[in-house]
CSV table of C-alpha atoms in Angstrom, one decimal:
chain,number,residue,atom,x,y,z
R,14,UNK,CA,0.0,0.0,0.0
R,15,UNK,CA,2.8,2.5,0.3
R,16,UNK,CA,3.2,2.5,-3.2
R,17,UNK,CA,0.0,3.7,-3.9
R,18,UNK,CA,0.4,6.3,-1.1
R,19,UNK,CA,3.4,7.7,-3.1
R,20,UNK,CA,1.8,7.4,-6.2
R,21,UNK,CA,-1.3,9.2,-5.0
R,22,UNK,CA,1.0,12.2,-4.0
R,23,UNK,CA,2.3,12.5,-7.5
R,24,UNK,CA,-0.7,12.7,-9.2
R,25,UNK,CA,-4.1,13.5,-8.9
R,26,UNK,CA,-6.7,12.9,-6.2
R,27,UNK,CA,-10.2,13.9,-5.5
R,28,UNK,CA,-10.5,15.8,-2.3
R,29,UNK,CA,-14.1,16.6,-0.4
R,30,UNK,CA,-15.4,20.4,0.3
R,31,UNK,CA,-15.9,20.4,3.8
R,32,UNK,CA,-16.0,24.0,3.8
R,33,UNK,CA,-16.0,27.3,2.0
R,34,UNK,CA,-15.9,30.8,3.6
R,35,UNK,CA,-16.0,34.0,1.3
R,36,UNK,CA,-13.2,35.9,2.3
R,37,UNK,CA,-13.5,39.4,0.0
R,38,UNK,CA,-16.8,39.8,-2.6
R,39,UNK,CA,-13.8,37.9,-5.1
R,40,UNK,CA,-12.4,35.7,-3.2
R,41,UNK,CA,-13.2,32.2,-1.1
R,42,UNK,CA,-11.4,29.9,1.3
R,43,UNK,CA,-12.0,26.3,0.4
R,44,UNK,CA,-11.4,23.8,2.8
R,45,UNK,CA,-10.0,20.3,2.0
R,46,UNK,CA,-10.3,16.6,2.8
R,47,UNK,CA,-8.3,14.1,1.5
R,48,UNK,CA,-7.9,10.9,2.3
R,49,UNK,CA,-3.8,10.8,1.4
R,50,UNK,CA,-2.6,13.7,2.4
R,51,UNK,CA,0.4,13.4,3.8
R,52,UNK,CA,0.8,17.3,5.3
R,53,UNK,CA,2.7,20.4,3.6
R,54,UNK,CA,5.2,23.0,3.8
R,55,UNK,CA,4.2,26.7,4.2
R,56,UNK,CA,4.5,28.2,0.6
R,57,UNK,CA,3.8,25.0,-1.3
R,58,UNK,CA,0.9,25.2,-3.7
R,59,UNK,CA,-1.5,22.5,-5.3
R,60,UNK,CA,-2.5,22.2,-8.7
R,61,UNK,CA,-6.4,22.0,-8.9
R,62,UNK,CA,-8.0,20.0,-12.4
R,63,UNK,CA,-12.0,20.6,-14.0
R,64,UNK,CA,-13.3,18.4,-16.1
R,65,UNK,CA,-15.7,19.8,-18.5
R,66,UNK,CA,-18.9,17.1,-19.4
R,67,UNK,CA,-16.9,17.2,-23.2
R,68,UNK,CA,-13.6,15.8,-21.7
R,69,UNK,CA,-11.8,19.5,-21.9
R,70,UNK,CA,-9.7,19.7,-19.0
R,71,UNK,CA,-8.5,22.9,-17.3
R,72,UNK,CA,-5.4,23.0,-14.3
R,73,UNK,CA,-4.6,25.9,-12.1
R,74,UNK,CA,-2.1,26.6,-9.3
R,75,UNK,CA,-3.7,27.8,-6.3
R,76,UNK,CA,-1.2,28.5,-3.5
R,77,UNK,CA,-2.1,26.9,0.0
R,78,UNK,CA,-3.0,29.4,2.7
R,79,UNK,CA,-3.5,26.8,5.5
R,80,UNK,CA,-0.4,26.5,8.3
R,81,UNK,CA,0.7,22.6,7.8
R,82,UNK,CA,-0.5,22.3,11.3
R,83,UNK,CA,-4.1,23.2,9.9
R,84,UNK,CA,-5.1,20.8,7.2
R,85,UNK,CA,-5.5,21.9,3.6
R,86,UNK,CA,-7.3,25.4,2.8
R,87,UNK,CA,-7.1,27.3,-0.4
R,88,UNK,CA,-7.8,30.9,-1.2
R,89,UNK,CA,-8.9,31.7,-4.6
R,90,UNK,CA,-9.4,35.0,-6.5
R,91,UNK,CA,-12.4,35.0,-8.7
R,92,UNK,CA,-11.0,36.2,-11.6
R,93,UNK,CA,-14.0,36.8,-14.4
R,94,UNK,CA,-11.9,35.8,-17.5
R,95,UNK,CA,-10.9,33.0,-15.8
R,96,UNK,CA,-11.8,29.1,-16.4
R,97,UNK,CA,-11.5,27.7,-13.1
R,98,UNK,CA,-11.6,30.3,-10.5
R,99,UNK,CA,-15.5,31.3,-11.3
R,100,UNK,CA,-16.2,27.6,-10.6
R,101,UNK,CA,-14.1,27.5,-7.7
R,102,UNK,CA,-15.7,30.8,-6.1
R,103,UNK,CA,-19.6,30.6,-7.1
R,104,UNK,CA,-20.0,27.3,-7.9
R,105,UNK,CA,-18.6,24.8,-5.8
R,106,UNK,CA,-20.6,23.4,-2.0
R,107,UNK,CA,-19.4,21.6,0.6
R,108,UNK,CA,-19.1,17.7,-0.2
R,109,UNK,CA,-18.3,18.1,-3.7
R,110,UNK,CA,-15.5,16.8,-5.2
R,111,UNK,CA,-12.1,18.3,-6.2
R,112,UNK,CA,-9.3,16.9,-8.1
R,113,UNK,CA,-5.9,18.0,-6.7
R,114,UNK,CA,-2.5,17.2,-7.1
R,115,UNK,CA,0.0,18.3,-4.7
R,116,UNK,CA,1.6,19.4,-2.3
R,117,UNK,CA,4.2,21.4,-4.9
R,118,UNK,CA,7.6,23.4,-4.7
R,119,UNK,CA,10.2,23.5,-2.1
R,120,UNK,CA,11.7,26.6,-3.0
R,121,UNK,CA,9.3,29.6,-2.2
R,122,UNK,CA,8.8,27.6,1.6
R,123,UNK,CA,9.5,29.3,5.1
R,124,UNK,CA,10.9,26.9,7.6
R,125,UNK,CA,10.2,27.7,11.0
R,126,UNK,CA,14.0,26.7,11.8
R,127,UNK,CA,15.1,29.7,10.0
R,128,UNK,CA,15.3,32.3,12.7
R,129,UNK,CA,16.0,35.3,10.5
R,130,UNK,CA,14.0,37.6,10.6
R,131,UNK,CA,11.3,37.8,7.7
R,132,UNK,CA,10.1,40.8,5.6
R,133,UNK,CA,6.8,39.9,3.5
R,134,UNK,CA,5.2,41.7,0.5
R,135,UNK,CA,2.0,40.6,-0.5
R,136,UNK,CA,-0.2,41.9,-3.9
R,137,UNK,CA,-3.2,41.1,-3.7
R,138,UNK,CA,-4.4,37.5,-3.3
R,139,UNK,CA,-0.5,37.2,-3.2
R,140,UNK,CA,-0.9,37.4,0.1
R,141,UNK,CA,-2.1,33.5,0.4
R,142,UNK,CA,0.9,31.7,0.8
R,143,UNK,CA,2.3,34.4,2.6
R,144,UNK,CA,-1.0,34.3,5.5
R,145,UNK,CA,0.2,30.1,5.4
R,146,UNK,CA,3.9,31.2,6.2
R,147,UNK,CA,2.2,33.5,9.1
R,148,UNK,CA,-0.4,31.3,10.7
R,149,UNK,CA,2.7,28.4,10.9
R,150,UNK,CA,4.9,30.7,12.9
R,151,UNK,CA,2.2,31.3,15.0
R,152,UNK,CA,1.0,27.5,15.2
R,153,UNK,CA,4.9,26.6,16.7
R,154,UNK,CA,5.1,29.4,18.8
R,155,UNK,CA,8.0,30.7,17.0
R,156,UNK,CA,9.6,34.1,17.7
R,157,UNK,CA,11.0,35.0,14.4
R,158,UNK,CA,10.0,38.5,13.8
R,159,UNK,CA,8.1,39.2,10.8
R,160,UNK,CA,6.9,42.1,9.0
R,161,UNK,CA,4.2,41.8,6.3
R,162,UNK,CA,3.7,44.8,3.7
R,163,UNK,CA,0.4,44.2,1.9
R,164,UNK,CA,-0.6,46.1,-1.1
R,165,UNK,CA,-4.8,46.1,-1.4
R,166,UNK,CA,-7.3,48.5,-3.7
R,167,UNK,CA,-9.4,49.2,-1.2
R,168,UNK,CA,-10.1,48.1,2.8
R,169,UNK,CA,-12.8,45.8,1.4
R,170,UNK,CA,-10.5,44.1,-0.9
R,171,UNK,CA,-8.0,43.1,2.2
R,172,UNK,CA,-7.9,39.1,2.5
R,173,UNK,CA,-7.9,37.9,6.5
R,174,UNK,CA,-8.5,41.6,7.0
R,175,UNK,CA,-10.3,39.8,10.7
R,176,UNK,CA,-6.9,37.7,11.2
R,177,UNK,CA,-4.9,39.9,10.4
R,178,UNK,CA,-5.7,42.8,12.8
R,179,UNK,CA,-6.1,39.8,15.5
R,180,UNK,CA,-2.3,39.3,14.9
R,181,UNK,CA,-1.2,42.6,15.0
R,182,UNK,CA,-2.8,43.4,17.8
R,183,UNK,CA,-1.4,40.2,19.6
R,184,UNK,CA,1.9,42.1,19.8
R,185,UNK,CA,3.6,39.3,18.8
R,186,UNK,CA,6.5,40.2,16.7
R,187,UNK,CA,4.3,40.3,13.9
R,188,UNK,CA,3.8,43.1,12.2
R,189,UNK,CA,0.9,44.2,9.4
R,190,UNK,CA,1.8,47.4,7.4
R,191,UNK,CA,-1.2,48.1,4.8
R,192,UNK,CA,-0.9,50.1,1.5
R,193,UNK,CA,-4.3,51.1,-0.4
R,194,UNK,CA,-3.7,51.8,-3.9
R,195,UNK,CA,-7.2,52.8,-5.2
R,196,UNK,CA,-9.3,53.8,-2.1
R,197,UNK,CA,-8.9,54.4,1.3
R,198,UNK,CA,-11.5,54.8,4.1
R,199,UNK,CA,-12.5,57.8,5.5
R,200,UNK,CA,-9.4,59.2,8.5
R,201,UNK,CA,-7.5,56.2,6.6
R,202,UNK,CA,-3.8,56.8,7.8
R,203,UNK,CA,-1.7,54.4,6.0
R,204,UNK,CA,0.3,53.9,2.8
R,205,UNK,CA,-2.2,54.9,-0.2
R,206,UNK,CA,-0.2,53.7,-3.0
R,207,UNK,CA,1.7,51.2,-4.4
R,208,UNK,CA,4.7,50.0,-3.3
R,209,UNK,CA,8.2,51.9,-4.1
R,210,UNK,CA,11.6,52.0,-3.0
R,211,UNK,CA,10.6,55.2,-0.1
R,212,UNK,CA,7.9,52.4,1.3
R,213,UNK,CA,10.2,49.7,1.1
R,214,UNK,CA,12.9,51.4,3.3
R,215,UNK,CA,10.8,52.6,5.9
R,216,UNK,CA,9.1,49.3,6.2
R,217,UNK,CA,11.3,46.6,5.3
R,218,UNK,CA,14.2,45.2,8.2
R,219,UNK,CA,17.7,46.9,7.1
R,220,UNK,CA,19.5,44.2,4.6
R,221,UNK,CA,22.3,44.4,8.3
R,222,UNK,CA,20.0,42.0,9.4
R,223,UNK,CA,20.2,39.6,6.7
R,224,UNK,CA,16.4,38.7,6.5
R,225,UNK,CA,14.8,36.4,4.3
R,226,UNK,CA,12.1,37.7,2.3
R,227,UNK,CA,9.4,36.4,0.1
R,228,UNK,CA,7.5,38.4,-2.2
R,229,UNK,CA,4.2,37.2,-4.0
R,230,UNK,CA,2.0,39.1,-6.4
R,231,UNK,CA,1.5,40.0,-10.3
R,232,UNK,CA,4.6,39.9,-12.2
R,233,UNK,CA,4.8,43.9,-12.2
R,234,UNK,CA,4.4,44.1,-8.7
R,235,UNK,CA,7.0,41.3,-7.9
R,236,UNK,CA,9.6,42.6,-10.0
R,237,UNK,CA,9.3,46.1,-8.1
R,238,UNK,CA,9.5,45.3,-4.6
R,239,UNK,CA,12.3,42.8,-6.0
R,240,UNK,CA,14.8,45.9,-7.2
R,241,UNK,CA,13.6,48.0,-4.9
R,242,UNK,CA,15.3,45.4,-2.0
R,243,UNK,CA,18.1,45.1,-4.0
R,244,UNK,CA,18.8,48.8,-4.6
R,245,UNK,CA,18.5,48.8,-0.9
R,246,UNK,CA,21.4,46.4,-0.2
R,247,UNK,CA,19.6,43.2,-0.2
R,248,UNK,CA,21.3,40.3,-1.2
R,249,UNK,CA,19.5,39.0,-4.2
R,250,UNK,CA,19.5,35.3,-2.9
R,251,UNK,CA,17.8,35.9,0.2
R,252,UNK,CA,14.6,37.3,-2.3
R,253,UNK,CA,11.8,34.6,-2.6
R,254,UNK,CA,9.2,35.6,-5.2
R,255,UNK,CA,6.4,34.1,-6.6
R,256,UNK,CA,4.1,35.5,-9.4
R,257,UNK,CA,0.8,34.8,-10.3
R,258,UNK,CA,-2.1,35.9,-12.7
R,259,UNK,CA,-0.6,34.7,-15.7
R,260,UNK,CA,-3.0,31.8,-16.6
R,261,UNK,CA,-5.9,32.9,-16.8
R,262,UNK,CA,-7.4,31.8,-13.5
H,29,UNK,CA,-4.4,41.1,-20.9
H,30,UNK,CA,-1.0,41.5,-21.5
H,31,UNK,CA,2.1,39.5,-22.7
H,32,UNK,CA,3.9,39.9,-20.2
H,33,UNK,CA,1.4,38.7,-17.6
H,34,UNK,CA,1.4,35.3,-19.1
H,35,UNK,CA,4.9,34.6,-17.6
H,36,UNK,CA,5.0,32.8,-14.8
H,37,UNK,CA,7.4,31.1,-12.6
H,38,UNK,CA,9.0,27.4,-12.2
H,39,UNK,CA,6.9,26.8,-9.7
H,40,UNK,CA,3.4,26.4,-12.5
H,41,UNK,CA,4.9,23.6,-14.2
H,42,UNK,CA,6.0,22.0,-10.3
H,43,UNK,CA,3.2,19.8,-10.5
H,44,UNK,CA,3.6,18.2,-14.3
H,45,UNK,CA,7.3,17.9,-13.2
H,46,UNK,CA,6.2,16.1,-10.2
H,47,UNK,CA,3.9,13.9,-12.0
H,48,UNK,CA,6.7,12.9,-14.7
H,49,UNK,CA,10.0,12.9,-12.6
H,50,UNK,CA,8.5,11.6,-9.3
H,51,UNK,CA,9.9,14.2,-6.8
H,52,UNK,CA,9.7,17.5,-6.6
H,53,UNK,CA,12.0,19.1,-9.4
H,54,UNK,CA,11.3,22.9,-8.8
H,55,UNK,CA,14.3,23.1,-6.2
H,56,UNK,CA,16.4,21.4,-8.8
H,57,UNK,CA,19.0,23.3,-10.0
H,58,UNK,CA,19.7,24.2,-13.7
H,59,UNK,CA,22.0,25.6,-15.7
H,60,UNK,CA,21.6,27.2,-18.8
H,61,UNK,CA,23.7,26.0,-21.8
H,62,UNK,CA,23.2,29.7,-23.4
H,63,UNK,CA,24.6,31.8,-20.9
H,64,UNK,CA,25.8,29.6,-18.4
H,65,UNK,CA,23.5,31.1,-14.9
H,66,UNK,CA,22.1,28.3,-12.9
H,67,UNK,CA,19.6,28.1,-10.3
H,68,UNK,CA,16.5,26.6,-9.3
H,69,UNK,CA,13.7,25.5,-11.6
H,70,UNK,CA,11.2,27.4,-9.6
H,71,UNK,CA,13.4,30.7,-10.5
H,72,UNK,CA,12.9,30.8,-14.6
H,73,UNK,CA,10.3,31.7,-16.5
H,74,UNK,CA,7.3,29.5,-18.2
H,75,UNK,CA,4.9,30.3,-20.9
H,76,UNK,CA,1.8,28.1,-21.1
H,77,UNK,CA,0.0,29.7,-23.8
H,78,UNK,CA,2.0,28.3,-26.5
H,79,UNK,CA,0.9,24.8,-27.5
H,80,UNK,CA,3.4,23.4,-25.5
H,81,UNK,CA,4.7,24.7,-22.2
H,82,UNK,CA,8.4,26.8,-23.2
H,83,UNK,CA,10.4,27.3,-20.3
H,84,UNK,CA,13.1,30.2,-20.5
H,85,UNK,CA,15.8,31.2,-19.0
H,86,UNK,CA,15.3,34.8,-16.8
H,87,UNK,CA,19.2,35.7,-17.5
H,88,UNK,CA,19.3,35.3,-21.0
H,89,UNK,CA,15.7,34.4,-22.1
H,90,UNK,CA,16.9,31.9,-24.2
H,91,UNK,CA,14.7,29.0,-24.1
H,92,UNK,CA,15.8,25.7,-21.8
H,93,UNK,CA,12.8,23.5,-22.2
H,94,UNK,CA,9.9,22.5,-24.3
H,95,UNK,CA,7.0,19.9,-23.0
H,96,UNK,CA,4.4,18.7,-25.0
H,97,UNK,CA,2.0,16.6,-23.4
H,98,UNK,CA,-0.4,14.1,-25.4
H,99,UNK,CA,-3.2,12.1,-24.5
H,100,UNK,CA,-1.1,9.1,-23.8
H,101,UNK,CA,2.2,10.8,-23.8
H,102,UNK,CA,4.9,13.8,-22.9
H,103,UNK,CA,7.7,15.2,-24.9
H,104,UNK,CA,10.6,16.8,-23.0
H,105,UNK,CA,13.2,18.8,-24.9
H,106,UNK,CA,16.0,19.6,-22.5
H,107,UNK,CA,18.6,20.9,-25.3
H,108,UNK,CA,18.3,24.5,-23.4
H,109,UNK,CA,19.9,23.1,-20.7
H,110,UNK,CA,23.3,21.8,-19.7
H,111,UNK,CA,23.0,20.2,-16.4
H,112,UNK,CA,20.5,19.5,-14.1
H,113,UNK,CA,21.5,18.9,-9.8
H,114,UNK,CA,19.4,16.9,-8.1
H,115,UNK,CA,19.7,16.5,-4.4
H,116,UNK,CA,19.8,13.0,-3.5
């Protein structure tokens, strides 16, 4: 039987909707079951597979945003043009079926051994596997300081927004730094635009401190913060990024 | 939407990889026979909209791989690259 077990790791599996919870008017958390799952690293991603009635069959990447300590839970962007994210977000209850493959990637994975300290820049739903690297430092009561810089359109649009004010205000060496880029709130006294280099060095640790640092967003958005660190003395190496939005959805 | 949004990372073809090769292959390390920079497969640049799946190289751009899948079976040119390091 362990064969299969391995086998049923590399390929694809149907896991049951135990739950979905909307998240922003776009996006949805969907909670997993699988029989064979063997646990996952926080960063990984999974690949998700539709099959159309016709055969036609469409795969996605959708980053995890559960801590391995939490079971499976993805968060997915409805995304209009898309062909599997409107399914994923408006169409899909509790005790359907999904077929996943996964867990995937070891490189864009925070280990809660490493005890730099960790600078995070979220676009977006980029901020999924980012919220998994978060809820696992809190699930092993690590003390790695982390600062997340998170880069929404508008209050409304913030994913965890709930969670998230929970952890800052835990006062746990976790810190939340917002940015709104299209509209803020009324007395709103944050960042109001996008990311740039100013930002970056007022809210990112100083490269003396050799952090690690994982970026995820749209490609544009990566590649900024990623120079921007850089021109601040960053080693490039220590620069995780992951980009997303290219497929479609 | 634009070209350059189609380009995505190592990590979108992780799971194909991991479904041909049997372990994960996006920390693998690569190097490119154009230009000669190596690093992990999750750090290079993939393009899905082509029939195929073209993997490029983000120093150079030039391209290291080419996978065509069929119904019954997957093509894999690797003539873009000139090593590949495995951990074992």
């Amino acid at each position: 039987m362990e064969g299969t077990a391995v086998l049923g790791r590399l390929t694809w599996q149907v896991a049951q909707v135990t739950e979905t919870r909307q998240e922003t008017r776009r996006v949805k958390t969907i909670a997993l079951d699988l029989d064979d799952w063997r646990g996952h690293r926080a960063g990984q991603h999974v690949d998700v597979r539709l099959t159309a009635e016709d055969g036609y069959q469409a795969e996605r990447s959708y980053s995890i945003a559960s801590a391995p300590e939490q079971g499976l839970e993805l968060t997915v962007e409805r995304l209009d043009d898309g062909e599997v994210s409107p399914y994923l977000v408006d169409e899909l209850r509790n005790g359907d079926g999904l077929e996943i493959r996964g867990p995937i990637g070891g490189y864009f994975v925070w280990e809660a051994r490493d005890m730099r300290p960790v600078f995070l820049a979220a676009g977006g739903s980029g901020v999924v596997p980012l919220m998994a690297i978060i809820r696992h430092r809190i699930a092993v009561g690590s003390s790695t300081p982390m600062r997340l810089l998170y880069s929404s359109r508008s209050l409304d649009d913030v994913i965890y927004r709930v969670e998230l004010d929970q952890v800052a205000a835990n006062d746990n060496g976790i810190e939340i730094v917002h940015t709104l880029t299209r509209a803020q709130p009324e007395g709103w006294s944050g960042y109001s635009r996008r990311i740039d280099n100013d930002m970056l060095r007022e809210v990112a640790w100083s490269p003396s401190e050799s952090p690690s640092v994982f970026v995820c967003g749209a490609t544009r958005f990566v590649e900024a913060v990623a120079e921007g660190l850089v021109g601040l003395g960053y080693d490039p190496r220590s620069i995780k990024t992951e980009r997303y939005g290219g497929t479609g959805g | 939407m634009q070209t350059e949004d189609m380009k995505l990372d190592g990590s979108a073809i992780g799971g194909m990889m991991l479904e041909l090769f049997g372990r994960e292959m996006t920390t693998a390390v690569s190097t490119c026979r154009s230009c000669g920079a190596s690093g992990p497969l999750a750090v290079v640049d993939v393009y899905v909209q082509a029939p195929g799946t073209v993997v490029r190289c983000r120093t150079c751009e030039s391209v290291l791989m080419k996978i065509v899948r069929g119904p019954d079976r997957t093509w894999i040119d690797f003539s873009g690259v000139r090593v590949i390091e495995l951990e074992s």
